[in-house]
mmCIF file of C-alpha atoms in Angstrom:
data_model
loop_
_atom_site.group_PDB
_atom_site.id
_atom_site.type_symbol
_atom_site.label_atom_id
_atom_site.label_comp_id
_atom_site.label_asym_id
_atom_site.label_seq_id
_atom_site.Cartn_x
_atom_site.Cartn_y
_atom_site.Cartn_z
ATOM 1 C CA MET A 1 12.697 20.931 35.623
ATOM 2 C CA ASN A 2 11.044 18.292 37.750
ATOM 3 C CA SER A 3 11.190 14.500 37.066
ATOM 4 C CA ALA A 4 8.099 14.252 34.967
ATOM 5 C CA GLU A 5 9.211 17.144 32.828
ATOM 6 C CA ALA A 6 12.719 15.487 32.571
ATOM 7 C CA ARG A 7 11.291 12.236 31.388
ATOM 8 C CA ASP A 8 9.353 13.904 28.608
ATOM 9 C CA ARG A 9 12.627 15.288 27.406
ATOM 10 C CA PHE A 10 14.565 12.186 27.410
ATOM 11 C CA SER A 11 14.526 11.789 23.684
ATOM 12 C CA ASP A 12 15.381 15.525 23.098
ATOM 13 C CA ALA A 13 18.442 14.973 25.425
ATOM 14 C CA LEU A 14 19.407 11.906 23.620
ATOM 15 C CA ASP A 15 19.204 13.684 20.323
ATOM 16 C CA GLY A 16 21.197 16.738 21.601
ATOM 17 C CA GLU A 17 18.152 18.944 21.028
ATOM 18 C CA LEU A 18 18.186 20.688 24.499
ATOM 19 C CA SER A 19 19.568 24.223 24.733
ATOM 20 C CA SER A 20 22.361 24.745 27.377
ATOM 21 C CA GLU A 21 19.969 26.046 30.125
ATOM 22 C CA GLU A 22 17.651 23.159 29.401
ATOM 23 C CA GLN A 23 20.478 20.739 29.516
ATOM 24 C CA ALA A 24 21.654 22.120 32.838
ATOM 25 C CA ALA A 25 18.058 21.789 34.228
ATOM 26 C CA PHE A 26 17.952 18.326 33.009
ATOM 27 C CA GLN A 27 21.243 17.315 34.451
ATOM 28 C CA THR A 28 20.029 18.790 37.774
ATOM 29 C CA ALA A 29 16.766 16.829 37.596
ATOM 30 C CA LEU A 30 18.730 13.541 37.016
ATOM 31 C CA GLU A 31 21.088 14.276 39.902
ATOM 32 C CA ARG A 32 18.103 14.739 42.272
ATOM 33 C CA ASP A 33 16.140 11.552 41.145
ATOM 34 C CA GLU A 34 18.140 8.342 41.169
ATOM 35 C CA ALA A 35 15.383 6.299 39.522
ATOM 36 C CA LEU A 36 15.039 8.967 36.817
ATOM 37 C CA ARG A 37 18.868 8.892 36.037
ATOM 38 C CA SER A 38 18.864 5.027 35.883
ATOM 39 C CA GLU A 39 15.880 5.056 33.516
ATOM 40 C CA TYR A 40 17.670 7.821 31.230
ATOM 41 C CA GLU A 41 20.799 5.625 31.434
ATOM 42 C CA GLU A 42 18.818 2.616 30.435
ATOM 43 C CA LEU A 43 17.327 4.599 27.468
ATOM 44 C CA HIS A 44 20.615 6.033 26.441
ATOM 45 C CA GLN A 45 22.146 2.673 26.390
ATOM 46 C CA LEU A 46 19.190 0.991 24.379
ATOM 47 C CA VAL A 47 19.655 4.048 21.685
ATOM 48 C CA VAL A 48 23.357 3.221 21.536
ATOM 49 C CA GLY A 49 22.645 -0.529 21.219
ATOM 50 C CA MET A 50 20.262 0.272 18.247
ATOM 51 C CA HIS A 51 23.349 1.127 16.166
ATOM 52 C CA ARG A 52 24.501 -2.404 16.561
ATOM 53 C CA LEU A 53 21.540 -3.395 14.315
ATOM 54 C CA ARG A 54 23.240 -1.464 11.491
ATOM 55 C CA LYS A 55 25.349 -4.564 11.019
ATOM 56 C CA VAL A 56 23.511 -7.255 8.909
ATOM 57 C CA ASP A 57 24.305 -10.831 9.389
ATOM 58 C CA SER A 58 25.255 -11.441 5.663
ATOM 59 C CA GLU A 59 26.441 -9.317 2.871
ATOM 60 C CA VAL A 60 23.715 -8.605 0.601
ATOM 61 C CA HIS A 61 23.987 -8.397 -3.361
ATOM 62 C CA LEU A 62 20.881 -7.227 -5.034
ATOM 63 C CA LEU A 63 22.152 -6.330 -8.461
ATOM 64 C CA VAL A 64 21.847 -9.702 -10.151
ATOM 65 C CA GLY A 65 18.398 -10.122 -8.732
ATOM 66 C CA VAL A 66 17.323 -6.788 -9.799
ATOM 67 C CA GLN A 67 18.559 -7.242 -13.222
ATOM 68 C CA GLU A 68 16.665 -10.468 -13.718
ATOM 69 C CA LYS A 69 13.569 -8.780 -12.451
ATOM 70 C CA LEU A 70 13.966 -6.065 -14.961
ATOM 71 C CA ARG A 71 14.585 -8.372 -17.745
ATOM 72 C CA ALA A 72 11.685 -10.498 -16.677
ATOM 73 C CA ASN A 73 9.513 -7.463 -16.685
ATOM 74 C CA GLY A 74 10.882 -6.289 -19.961
ATOM 75 C CA ARG A 75 9.814 -9.721 -21.463
ATOM 76 C CA ARG A 76 6.423 -9.520 -20.202
ATOM 77 C CA PRO A 77 3.874 -8.797 -22.935
ATOM 78 C CA LYS A 78 2.311 -5.300 -22.710
ATOM 79 C CA PRO A 79 -1.581 -5.015 -22.424
ATOM 80 C CA ARG A 80 -1.870 -4.143 -26.044
ATOM 81 C CA GLU A 81 0.075 -7.349 -26.937
ATOM 82 C CA LEU A 82 -1.891 -9.388 -24.479
ATOM 83 C CA LEU A 83 -5.158 -7.984 -25.883
ATOM 84 C CA LYS A 84 -3.796 -8.766 -29.509
ATOM 85 C CA GLU A 85 -3.129 -12.274 -28.606
ATOM 86 C CA THR A 86 -6.293 -12.898 -26.744
ATOM 87 C CA ASN A 87 -8.136 -11.331 -29.628
ATOM 88 C CA GLN A 88 -6.831 -13.995 -32.003
ATOM 89 C CA ARG A 89 -7.682 -16.806 -29.640
ATOM 90 C CA LEU A 90 -10.805 -16.017 -27.871
ATOM 91 C CA LEU A 91 -11.976 -12.281 -28.536
ATOM 92 C CA ARG A 92 -12.694 -12.670 -32.112
ATOM 93 C CA PRO A 93 -15.279 -15.595 -31.914
ATOM 94 C CA THR A 94 -16.857 -13.727 -28.881
ATOM 95 C CA ILE A 95 -17.358 -10.575 -30.663
ATOM 96 C CA LEU A 96 -18.575 -12.576 -33.751
ATOM 97 C CA ALA A 97 -21.140 -14.394 -31.464
ATOM 98 C CA LEU A 98 -22.210 -11.099 -29.967
ATOM 99 C CA TRP A 99 -22.937 -9.661 -33.437
ATOM 100 C CA LEU A 100 -24.864 -12.632 -34.296
ATOM 101 C CA PHE A 101 -26.919 -12.248 -31.164
ATOM 102 C CA LEU A 102 -27.477 -8.686 -31.754
ATOM 103 C CA ILE A 103 -28.601 -9.365 -35.392
ATOM 104 C CA VAL A 104 -31.017 -11.949 -34.161
ATOM 105 C CA LEU A 105 -32.369 -9.706 -31.486
ATOM 106 C CA LEU A 106 -32.771 -6.893 -34.064
ATOM 107 C CA VAL A 107 -34.610 -9.130 -36.474
ATOM 108 C CA VAL A 108 -37.005 -10.296 -33.772
ATOM 109 C CA ALA A 109 -37.535 -6.788 -32.698
ATOM 110 C CA LEU A 110 -38.459 -5.906 -36.181
ATOM 111 C CA LEU A 111 -40.760 -8.703 -36.629
ATOM 112 C CA GLN A 112 -42.605 -7.829 -33.385
ATOM 113 C CA LEU A 113 -42.819 -4.236 -34.767
ATOM 114 C CA VAL A 114 -44.342 -5.348 -38.092
ATOM 115 C CA GLU A 115 -46.843 -7.508 -36.189
ATOM 116 C CA LEU A 116 -47.930 -4.597 -33.842
ATOM 117 C CA ASP A 117 -48.245 -2.320 -37.034
ATOM 118 C CA THR A 118 -50.700 -4.628 -38.689
ATOM 119 C CA GLU A 119 -52.688 -5.178 -35.543
ATOM 120 C CA ALA A 120 -52.873 -1.405 -34.670
ATOM 121 C CA PRO A 121 -56.402 0.332 -34.750
ATOM 122 C CA ALA A 122 -57.163 1.954 -37.975
ATOM 123 C CA GLU A 123 -59.096 5.033 -38.574
ATOM 124 C CA PRO A 124 -62.967 4.569 -38.899
ATOM 125 C CA PRO A 125 -63.934 4.684 -42.716
ATOM 126 C CA GLU A 126 -65.676 7.855 -44.039
ATOM 127 C CA SER A 127 -68.770 6.147 -45.171
ATOM 128 C CA THR A 128 -70.646 4.056 -42.874
ATOM 129 C CA SER A 129 -73.691 3.258 -45.107
ATOM 130 C CA THR A 130 -71.775 0.437 -46.780
ATOM 131 C CA MET A 131 -71.087 -1.341 -43.504
ATOM 132 C CA ALA A 132 -73.474 -3.895 -42.416
ATOM 133 C CA PRO A 133 -75.123 -3.435 -38.803
ATOM 134 C CA ALA A 134 -73.858 -5.457 -36.165
ATOM 135 C CA GLN A 135 -75.404 -8.810 -35.839
ATOM 136 C CA PRO A 136 -76.680 -9.359 -32.294
ATOM 137 C CA GLY A 137 -75.367 -12.695 -30.883
ATOM 138 C CA VAL A 138 -72.367 -12.644 -33.338
ATOM 139 C CA PRO A 139 -69.097 -12.123 -31.453
ATOM 140 C CA SER A 140 -66.954 -9.408 -33.170
ATOM 141 C CA THR A 141 -63.663 -10.836 -34.317
ATOM 142 C CA ASN A 142 -61.373 -8.014 -33.250
ATOM 143 C CA LEU A 143 -61.288 -4.598 -31.799
ATOM 144 C CA ARG A 144 -61.017 -2.927 -35.095
ATOM 145 C CA SER A 145 -64.264 -4.297 -36.506
ATOM 146 C CA SER A 146 -66.274 -3.785 -33.232
ATOM 147 C CA ARG A 147 -65.448 -0.159 -32.966
ATOM 148 C CA PRO A 148 -67.131 1.124 -36.181
ATOM 149 C CA ARG A 149 -69.920 -1.347 -35.597
ATOM 150 C CA ILE A 150 -71.040 0.440 -32.321
ATOM 151 C CA ARG A 151 -70.746 3.718 -34.071
ATOM 152 C CA ASP A 152 -72.786 2.340 -37.070
ATOM 153 C CA THR A 153 -75.379 1.043 -34.796
ATOM 154 C CA ALA A 154 -75.929 4.506 -33.048
ATOM 155 C CA GLU A 155 -76.039 6.257 -36.383
ATOM 156 C CA THR A 156 -78.450 3.769 -37.856
ATOM 157 C CA ASN A 157 -80.629 4.282 -34.780
ATOM 158 C CA VAL A 158 -80.690 8.128 -35.508
ATOM 159 C CA VAL A 159 -81.502 7.596 -39.281
ATOM 160 C CA SER A 160 -84.477 5.094 -38.292
ATOM 161 C CA SER A 161 -85.791 7.516 -35.665
ATOM 162 C CA ARG A 162 -85.836 10.222 -38.309
ATOM 163 C CA ALA A 163 -87.603 7.896 -40.678
ATOM 164 C CA LEU A 164 -90.168 7.242 -38.125
ATOM 165 C CA ARG A 165 -90.968 10.869 -37.273
ATOM 166 C CA PRO A 166 -94.071 12.101 -39.005
ATOM 167 C CA LYS A 167 -93.323 14.755 -41.460
ATOM 168 C CA ALA A 168 -94.473 18.136 -40.459
ATOM 169 C CA GLY A 169 -97.092 19.761 -42.835
ATOM 170 C CA MET B 1 20.022 18.142 -4.196
ATOM 171 C CA ASP B 2 23.187 19.942 -4.081
ATOM 172 C CA ASP B 3 25.527 17.032 -4.648
ATOM 173 C CA PRO B 4 26.713 17.308 -8.125
ATOM 174 C CA GLU B 5 27.896 13.779 -8.386
ATOM 175 C CA GLU B 6 24.519 12.598 -7.434
ATOM 176 C CA SER B 7 22.960 15.057 -9.613
ATOM 177 C CA GLU B 8 24.846 13.591 -12.553
ATOM 178 C CA LEU B 9 23.766 10.084 -11.354
ATOM 179 C CA VAL B 10 20.298 11.002 -11.621
ATOM 180 C CA ASP B 11 20.701 12.375 -14.991
ATOM 181 C CA ARG B 12 22.362 9.398 -16.339
ATOM 182 C CA LEU B 13 19.495 7.250 -14.736
ATOM 183 C CA LYS B 14 16.978 9.316 -16.442
ATOM 184 C CA ARG B 15 18.815 8.564 -19.705
ATOM 185 C CA ARG B 16 18.541 4.841 -18.947
ATOM 186 C CA ASP B 17 22.184 4.386 -18.594
ATOM 187 C CA GLU B 18 22.603 0.882 -17.328
ATOM 188 C CA ALA B 19 26.129 1.431 -15.757
ATOM 189 C CA ALA B 20 24.525 4.344 -13.820
ATOM 190 C CA PHE B 21 21.882 2.027 -12.620
ATOM 191 C CA ARG B 22 24.388 -0.438 -11.537
ATOM 192 C CA GLU B 23 26.216 2.069 -9.530
ATOM 193 C CA LEU B 24 23.014 3.175 -7.850
ATOM 194 C CA VAL B 25 22.380 -0.420 -6.826
ATOM 195 C CA LEU B 26 25.880 -0.928 -5.293
ATOM 196 C CA ARG B 27 25.956 2.355 -3.654
ATOM 197 C CA TYR B 28 22.559 1.960 -1.846
ATOM 198 C CA GLU B 29 21.819 -1.885 -1.649
ATOM 199 C CA THR B 30 23.013 -2.298 1.901
ATOM 200 C CA ARG B 31 21.245 0.728 3.327
ATOM 201 C CA ILE B 32 17.945 -0.135 1.568
ATOM 202 C CA TYR B 33 18.279 -3.859 2.397
ATOM 203 C CA ARG B 34 18.900 -3.074 6.055
ATOM 204 C CA LEU B 35 15.937 -0.797 6.248
ATOM 205 C CA VAL B 36 13.830 -3.347 4.672
ATOM 206 C CA LEU B 37 15.063 -6.253 6.823
ATOM 207 C CA ARG B 38 14.435 -4.470 9.970
ATOM 208 C CA MET B 39 10.962 -3.356 8.834
ATOM 209 C CA ILE B 40 10.033 -6.814 7.747
ATOM 210 C CA GLY B 41 12.129 -9.201 9.861
ATOM 211 C CA ASP B 42 12.490 -12.008 7.220
ATOM 212 C CA PRO B 43 15.820 -11.960 5.426
ATOM 213 C CA SER B 44 14.612 -13.609 2.329
ATOM 214 C CA GLU B 45 11.464 -11.520 2.133
ATOM 215 C CA ALA B 46 13.622 -8.434 2.627
ATOM 216 C CA GLN B 47 15.886 -9.383 -0.196
ATOM 217 C CA ASP B 48 13.079 -9.909 -2.615
ATOM 218 C CA LEU B 49 11.443 -6.563 -1.461
ATOM 219 C CA ALA B 50 14.835 -4.591 -1.555
ATOM 220 C CA GLN B 51 15.147 -5.811 -5.192
ATOM 221 C CA ASP B 52 11.417 -4.725 -6.008
ATOM 222 C CA VAL B 53 12.599 -1.122 -4.620
ATOM 223 C CA PHE B 54 15.301 -0.761 -7.078
ATOM 224 C CA VAL B 55 12.989 -1.913 -9.834
ATOM 225 C CA THR B 56 10.514 0.642 -8.991
ATOM 226 C CA VAL B 57 13.300 3.312 -8.748
ATOM 227 C CA PHE B 58 14.478 2.349 -12.140
ATOM 228 C CA ARG B 59 10.994 2.565 -13.581
ATOM 229 C CA SER B 60 9.960 5.766 -11.895
ATOM 230 C CA ILE B 61 13.205 7.860 -11.828
ATOM 231 C CA GLU B 62 11.590 10.353 -14.291
ATOM 232 C CA GLY B 63 9.329 11.273 -11.280
ATOM 233 C CA PHE B 64 12.357 12.175 -9.015
ATOM 234 C CA ARG B 65 12.436 16.160 -9.240
ATOM 235 C CA GLY B 66 15.428 16.490 -7.197
ATOM 236 C CA GLU B 67 13.732 18.459 -4.212
ATOM 237 C CA SER B 68 15.381 16.061 -1.776
ATOM 238 C CA ARG B 69 18.510 13.866 -1.681
ATOM 239 C CA LEU B 70 18.360 10.722 -3.831
ATOM 240 C CA SER B 71 19.069 8.630 -0.831
ATOM 241 C CA THR B 72 16.206 10.192 0.966
ATOM 242 C CA TRP B 73 13.791 9.345 -2.030
ATOM 243 C CA LEU B 74 15.063 5.776 -1.941
ATOM 244 C CA TYR B 75 14.354 5.386 1.691
ATOM 245 C CA ARG B 76 10.765 6.901 0.992
ATOM 246 C CA VAL B 77 10.209 4.399 -1.795
ATOM 247 C CA ALA B 78 11.594 1.499 0.300
ATOM 248 C CA ALA B 79 9.506 2.575 3.444
ATOM 249 C CA ASN B 80 6.319 2.662 1.169
ATOM 250 C CA HIS B 81 7.071 -0.838 -0.148
ATOM 251 C CA CYS B 82 7.625 -1.950 3.468
ATOM 252 C CA LYS B 83 4.388 -0.830 4.529
ATOM 253 C CA ASN B 84 2.497 -2.144 1.568
ATOM 254 C CA ARG B 85 4.176 -5.546 1.873
ATOM 255 C CA LEU B 86 3.525 -5.648 5.791
ATOM 256 C CA LYS B 87 -0.389 -4.832 5.039
ATOM 257 C CA TYR B 88 -0.249 -7.570 2.324
ATOM 258 C CA LEU B 89 1.246 -10.036 4.694
ATOM 259 C CA SER B 90 -0.914 -9.252 7.693
ATOM 260 C CA ARG B 91 -3.865 -9.741 5.330
ATOM 261 C CA ARG B 92 -2.527 -13.010 4.430
ATOM 262 C CA ALA B 93 -2.093 -13.627 8.109
ATOM 263 C CA ARG B 94 1.624 -14.234 7.470
ATOM 264 C CA GLY B 95 2.884 -10.917 8.759
ATOM 265 C CA ARG B 96 4.167 -12.406 11.951
ATOM 266 C CA LYS B 97 5.731 -15.780 11.546
ATOM 267 C CA ARG B 98 6.356 -16.190 15.178
ATOM 268 C CA SER B 99 4.043 -14.877 18.035
ATOM 269 C CA PHE B 100 5.607 -12.913 20.662
ATOM 270 C CA ASP B 101 5.640 -15.780 23.363
ATOM 271 C CA GLU B 102 7.225 -18.062 20.535
ATOM 272 C CA ALA B 103 9.711 -15.580 19.852
ATOM 273 C CA VAL B 104 10.531 -15.198 23.442
ATOM 274 C CA GLN B 105 10.578 -19.103 23.966
ATOM 275 C CA ALA B 106 12.992 -19.315 20.936
ATOM 276 C CA HIS B 107 15.146 -16.605 22.335
ATOM 277 C CA ALA B 108 15.430 -18.537 25.449
ATOM 278 C CA LEU B 109 16.555 -21.524 23.864
ATOM 279 C CA ASP B 110 19.029 -19.690 21.692
ATOM 280 C CA SER B 111 20.371 -18.013 24.777
ATOM 281 C CA ALA B 112 20.536 -21.353 26.603
ATOM 282 C CA SER B 113 23.003 -22.540 23.879
ATOM 283 C CA MET B 114 25.304 -19.545 24.171
ATOM 284 C CA SER B 115 28.337 -19.934 26.269
ATOM 285 C CA THR B 116 27.597 -17.080 28.548
ATOM 286 C CA SER B 117 24.109 -18.247 29.386
ATOM 287 C CA ALA B 118 25.402 -19.852 32.604
ATOM 288 C CA ASN B 119 26.554 -16.812 34.117
ATOM 289 C CA LEU B 120 23.863 -14.050 33.821
ATOM 290 C CA PRO B 121 25.599 -10.908 33.073
ATOM 291 C CA ALA B 122 24.829 -7.650 34.567
ATOM 292 C CA PRO B 123 22.562 -5.428 32.798
ATOM 293 C CA ASP B 124 25.229 -3.056 31.601
ATOM 294 C CA GLN B 125 27.165 -5.817 30.392
ATOM 295 C CA VAL B 126 24.036 -7.365 28.659
ATOM 296 C CA ILE B 127 23.744 -3.915 26.773
ATOM 297 C CA GLN B 128 27.014 -4.540 25.336
ATOM 298 C CA GLY B 129 26.606 -7.889 24.371
ATOM 299 C CA ARG B 130 24.884 -10.068 21.718
ATOM 300 C CA GLN B 131 21.880 -10.456 24.102
ATOM 301 C CA LEU B 132 20.784 -6.880 23.729
ATOM 302 C CA GLU B 133 20.913 -7.136 20.068
ATOM 303 C CA MET B 134 18.664 -9.976 19.983
ATOM 304 C CA HIS B 135 16.314 -8.346 22.527
ATOM 305 C CA LEU B 136 16.393 -5.214 20.404
ATOM 306 C CA ARG B 137 15.400 -7.001 17.361
ATOM 307 C CA MET B 138 12.629 -8.805 18.859
ATOM 308 C CA ALA B 139 11.418 -5.673 20.676
ATOM 309 C CA LEU B 140 11.527 -3.927 17.581
ATOM 310 C CA GLU B 141 9.452 -6.331 15.725
ATOM 311 C CA GLN B 142 6.688 -5.909 18.351
ATOM 312 C CA LEU B 143 6.394 -2.182 17.586
ATOM 313 C CA PRO B 144 3.666 -0.850 15.454
ATOM 314 C CA THR B 145 4.765 -0.135 11.943
ATOM 315 C CA GLU B 146 4.806 3.559 12.013
ATOM 316 C CA GLN B 147 6.781 3.491 15.347
ATOM 317 C CA ARG B 148 9.269 0.944 14.042
ATOM 318 C CA GLU B 149 9.879 2.992 10.915
ATOM 319 C CA LEU B 150 10.653 6.025 12.864
ATOM 320 C CA VAL B 151 13.061 4.209 15.206
ATOM 321 C CA ILE B 152 14.878 2.359 12.253
ATOM 322 C CA LEU B 153 15.388 5.709 10.301
ATOM 323 C CA ARG B 154 16.554 7.595 13.368
ATOM 324 C CA ASP B 155 18.578 5.077 15.605
ATOM 325 C CA ILE B 156 19.742 2.615 13.136
ATOM 326 C CA GLU B 157 19.976 4.582 9.800
ATOM 327 C CA ASP B 158 20.927 7.834 11.754
ATOM 328 C CA LEU B 159 18.856 10.050 9.546
ATOM 329 C CA THR B 160 18.175 13.765 10.590
ATOM 330 C CA TYR B 161 14.680 14.730 11.702
ATOM 331 C CA GLU B 162 14.552 16.712 8.289
ATOM 332 C CA GLU B 163 15.002 13.667 6.128
ATOM 333 C CA ILE B 164 12.680 11.529 8.403
ATOM 334 C CA GLN B 165 9.974 14.189 7.772
ATOM 335 C CA SER B 166 10.787 14.152 3.973
ATOM 336 C CA ILE B 167 10.541 10.301 3.972
ATOM 337 C CA THR B 168 7.323 9.924 6.196
ATOM 338 C CA ASP B 169 5.523 13.129 5.232
ATOM 339 C CA LEU B 170 4.938 13.680 8.947
ATOM 340 C CA PRO B 171 5.302 17.109 10.789
ATOM 341 C CA ALA B 172 8.350 17.585 12.881
ATOM 342 C CA GLY B 173 6.345 17.391 16.218
ATOM 343 C CA THR B 174 4.698 14.340 15.093
ATOM 344 C CA VAL B 175 8.077 12.637 14.349
ATOM 345 C CA LYS B 176 9.593 13.686 17.716
ATOM 346 C CA SER B 177 6.664 12.675 19.847
ATOM 347 C CA ARG B 178 6.125 9.410 18.130
ATOM 348 C CA LEU B 179 9.829 8.369 18.279
ATOM 349 C CA HIS B 180 9.840 9.236 21.949
ATOM 350 C CA ARG B 181 6.882 7.016 22.569
ATOM 351 C CA ALA B 182 8.613 4.392 20.471
ATOM 352 C CA ARG B 183 11.623 4.613 22.420
ATOM 353 C CA LEU B 184 9.931 4.304 25.608
ATOM 354 C CA ALA B 185 7.846 1.273 24.188
ATOM 355 C CA LEU B 186 10.997 -0.360 23.085
ATOM 356 C CA MET B 187 12.719 -0.133 26.336
ATOM 357 C CA GLN B 188 9.555 -1.658 28.079
ATOM 358 C CA GLN B 189 9.722 -4.411 25.776
ATOM 359 C CA VAL B 190 13.385 -5.044 26.118
ATOM 360 C CA ARG B 191 12.854 -5.037 29.929
ATOM 361 C CA HIS B 192 10.060 -7.568 29.450
ATOM 362 C CA LEU B 193 12.502 -9.702 27.500
ATOM 363 C CA GLN B 194 15.164 -9.556 30.040
ATOM 364 C CA GLY B 195 12.702 -10.203 32.693
ATOM 365 C CA GLU B 196 11.474 -13.370 30.883
ATOM 366 C CA ARG B 197 15.148 -14.594 30.345
ATOM 367 C CA SER B 198 15.939 -13.985 34.011
#
């Protein structure tokens, strides 16, 4: 075991993790290298010194504090209770306001639907003869009235051209 | 968990026996407080956190399956609490109340007030004395949390590698190598502190 290998085994040696052969090789390495030995001694004393930190400066008594914390936690209202309490104060008016808002929205939406329905294009009437031909120069009032008017005009033109055609025979 | 006494204590804790809980706190309070104190560094913070550990234990004792010793489980809960608190404190920029230089300076002032400060003792005498304890405390505070945890569990609390593995969830090789690095870092830090002092 050379010095570098021995240095890597410092902790194993301190923890008594070396086998008897390894321990012998480790000791030989320490005897060969003065600096290595003093480094190991330093680390050994440091680990021994760490045990001094087991001692705490003052005695500790946690029981009373723990019991107080447990009691305080026991007194703390549970989420359901908190919700119940909040419900009484804040949640109920909020939900009521939300419901009102939703109802208003629904009414507005229904009104819009009704309006759209009344404005939707209707099917052209079966009989066009009763409809008056479109008056040139008079603007149409809406889409529903303009569509049949165009068709009426075309049909009227066909009828009028048939009427003008000379009869055969 | 082979200890019948411990097993009985756990059963009583699970039945919410108040006397059992009192017994648990009295039996383990020093060890838990010591671990937390060495991890956190601040006595009042450590006391508060150690109390929280027992509150957590009381609440979650049903989760203890008895696969490890009760003390190992307690250490595990305490170590997790410490890590969480350290994270929280570092986020709040309160983790280190004193910077390293401030700590060295404070230590120098503290040493100056000691009766032995006029004659600097030899290194081997220092190691036996109070100065080493102070150096070690300060050096320990400078270690990263993971290394500090291992040094405390192994060299202060004297736990076995198996117990440390159970507490930290780390493989044996990682525990050993990390502990070795931690000890070397600690030694460097102590040397640095002794150099500052002399």
